[in-house]
């Protein structure tokens, strides 16, 4: 467990200079989007823009449960059904239209290859971060409209899994009520480690 946390904290994703450059590009994308869309219209589509971001869960918090669809089968499921009782579970939250989330997945595949014997993995597919009809990023290479029902969200998730098929068996599509994303404050993507074998807490 400690080795996993250390690896996730220190995996060489980007240098500080690369992070700064990526952040500048992201700001430029948002500015371009803002030029194309009145703020009031963006807030109508994305009400969380008008609110403080939810605080993430802390170490020692009890992980919330939630419902969704198993991406591989389309069948109803709950998150607790997929938390391993015998070893830590890594929860990953994100969507296909989030460039940062997509960029992290190659490194995540390396972590999966190393730590899968010791930890379980669950990927939660959330509402689109930068849907083509909402908060679109002009330079985004992936375009999905914001799903209006669970069937559309499942379709967007499966398009994502065509790019990263190794994650198909352990991907849950969040419900249209966004219970998982809201419960874990994961509107902008999030990672957690849950240890059900020891008190069932965020670690």
Short mmCIF file of N, CA and C in Angstrom, two decimals, residues 25-26 28-30 32-33 36 46 95-103 125 128-145 163:
data_model
loop_
_atom_site.label_atom_id
_atom_site.label_comp_id
_atom_site.label_asym_id
_atom_site.label_seq_id
_atom_site.Cartn_x
_atom_site.Cartn_y
_atom_site.Cartn_z
N UNK A 25 -1.39 26.22 -21.39
CA UNK A 25 -2.20 25.83 -22.54
C UNK A 25 -3.66 25.66 -22.15
N UNK A 26 -3.88 25.05 -20.96
CA UNK A 26 -5.25 24.84 -20.49
C UNK A 26 -5.95 26.18 -20.28
N UNK A 28 -5.27 28.98 -21.79
CA UNK A 28 -5.53 29.55 -23.11
C UNK A 28 -6.76 28.91 -23.74
N UNK A 29 -6.92 27.58 -23.58
CA UNK A 29 -8.10 26.90 -24.12
C UNK A 29 -9.37 27.45 -23.49
N UNK A 30 -9.34 27.61 -22.16
CA UNK A 30 -10.53 28.11 -21.47
C UNK A 30 -10.85 29.52 -21.90
N UNK A 32 -10.18 30.86 -24.81
CA UNK A 32 -10.76 30.79 -26.15
C UNK A 32 -12.22 30.35 -26.09
N UNK A 33 -12.48 29.37 -25.22
CA UNK A 33 -13.86 28.90 -25.06
C UNK A 33 -14.74 30.02 -24.52
N UNK A 36 -15.96 32.37 -27.04
CA UNK A 36 -16.99 31.83 -27.92
C UNK A 36 -18.32 31.62 -27.21
N UNK A 46 -22.96 24.51 -16.89
CA UNK A 46 -22.05 23.98 -15.87
C UNK A 46 -22.26 24.76 -14.57
N UNK A 95 -13.23 11.60 -17.64
CA UNK A 95 -14.03 11.42 -18.86
C UNK A 95 -13.15 11.57 -20.08
N UNK A 96 -13.68 11.16 -21.22
CA UNK A 96 -12.93 11.13 -22.47
C UNK A 96 -12.53 12.52 -22.94
N UNK A 97 -13.35 13.54 -22.64
CA UNK A 97 -13.07 14.88 -23.14
C UNK A 97 -12.16 15.68 -22.22
N UNK A 98 -11.60 15.03 -21.19
CA UNK A 98 -10.64 15.69 -20.31
C UNK A 98 -9.23 15.39 -20.80
N UNK A 99 -8.52 16.37 -21.36
CA UNK A 99 -7.17 16.09 -21.89
C UNK A 99 -6.20 15.59 -20.83
N UNK A 100 -6.29 16.13 -19.63
CA UNK A 100 -5.37 15.70 -18.57
C UNK A 100 -5.61 14.25 -18.18
N UNK A 101 -6.88 13.86 -18.13
CA UNK A 101 -7.22 12.48 -17.78
C UNK A 101 -6.68 11.52 -18.83
N UNK A 102 -6.87 11.85 -20.11
CA UNK A 102 -6.36 11.00 -21.19
C UNK A 102 -4.83 10.93 -21.15
N UNK A 103 -4.20 12.07 -20.87
CA UNK A 103 -2.74 12.11 -20.88
C UNK A 103 -2.15 11.25 -19.78
N UNK A 125 -16.32 6.45 -14.89
CA UNK A 125 -16.50 7.37 -16.01
C UNK A 125 -17.57 8.39 -15.64
N UNK A 128 -18.99 14.47 -19.03
CA UNK A 128 -17.91 14.99 -19.86
C UNK A 128 -17.38 16.31 -19.29
N UNK A 129 -16.07 16.37 -19.12
CA UNK A 129 -15.46 17.57 -18.56
C UNK A 129 -15.51 18.75 -19.53
N UNK A 130 -15.31 18.45 -20.81
CA UNK A 130 -15.28 19.51 -21.82
C UNK A 130 -16.07 19.06 -23.04
N UNK A 131 -17.37 18.88 -22.83
CA UNK A 131 -18.24 18.43 -23.92
C UNK A 131 -18.27 19.47 -25.04
N UNK A 132 -18.51 18.98 -26.26
CA UNK A 132 -18.50 19.87 -27.43
C UNK A 132 -19.59 20.93 -27.35
N UNK A 133 -20.69 20.64 -26.65
CA UNK A 133 -21.79 21.59 -26.55
C UNK A 133 -21.83 22.32 -25.22
N UNK A 134 -20.77 22.19 -24.42
CA UNK A 134 -20.74 22.89 -23.13
C UNK A 134 -19.43 23.67 -23.02
N UNK A 135 -18.52 23.14 -22.22
CA UNK A 135 -17.27 23.83 -21.96
C UNK A 135 -16.20 23.27 -22.89
N UNK A 136 -16.37 23.49 -24.18
CA UNK A 136 -15.47 22.90 -25.16
C UNK A 136 -14.12 23.58 -25.16
N UNK A 137 -13.07 22.78 -25.36
CA UNK A 137 -11.72 23.32 -25.53
C UNK A 137 -11.40 23.29 -27.02
N UNK A 138 -11.09 24.44 -27.62
CA UNK A 138 -10.90 24.49 -29.07
C UNK A 138 -9.87 23.51 -29.60
N UNK A 139 -8.83 23.21 -28.80
CA UNK A 139 -7.76 22.34 -29.28
C UNK A 139 -7.92 20.90 -28.81
N UNK A 140 -9.07 20.58 -28.22
CA UNK A 140 -9.30 19.22 -27.75
C UNK A 140 -9.42 18.27 -28.93
N UNK A 141 -8.74 17.14 -28.84
CA UNK A 141 -8.76 16.17 -29.95
C UNK A 141 -9.93 15.20 -29.86
N UNK A 142 -10.68 15.25 -28.76
CA UNK A 142 -11.84 14.37 -28.57
C UNK A 142 -13.09 15.22 -28.43
N UNK A 143 -14.13 14.87 -29.17
CA UNK A 143 -15.37 15.63 -29.15
C UNK A 143 -16.55 14.71 -28.83
N UNK A 144 -17.20 14.99 -27.71
CA UNK A 144 -18.47 14.33 -27.38
C UNK A 144 -19.43 15.41 -26.91
N UNK A 145 -20.68 15.34 -27.32
CA UNK A 145 -21.70 16.19 -26.71
C UNK A 145 -22.00 15.65 -25.31
N UNK A 163 -9.90 3.29 -26.86
CA UNK A 163 -8.56 3.86 -26.82
C UNK A 163 -7.73 3.21 -25.73
#
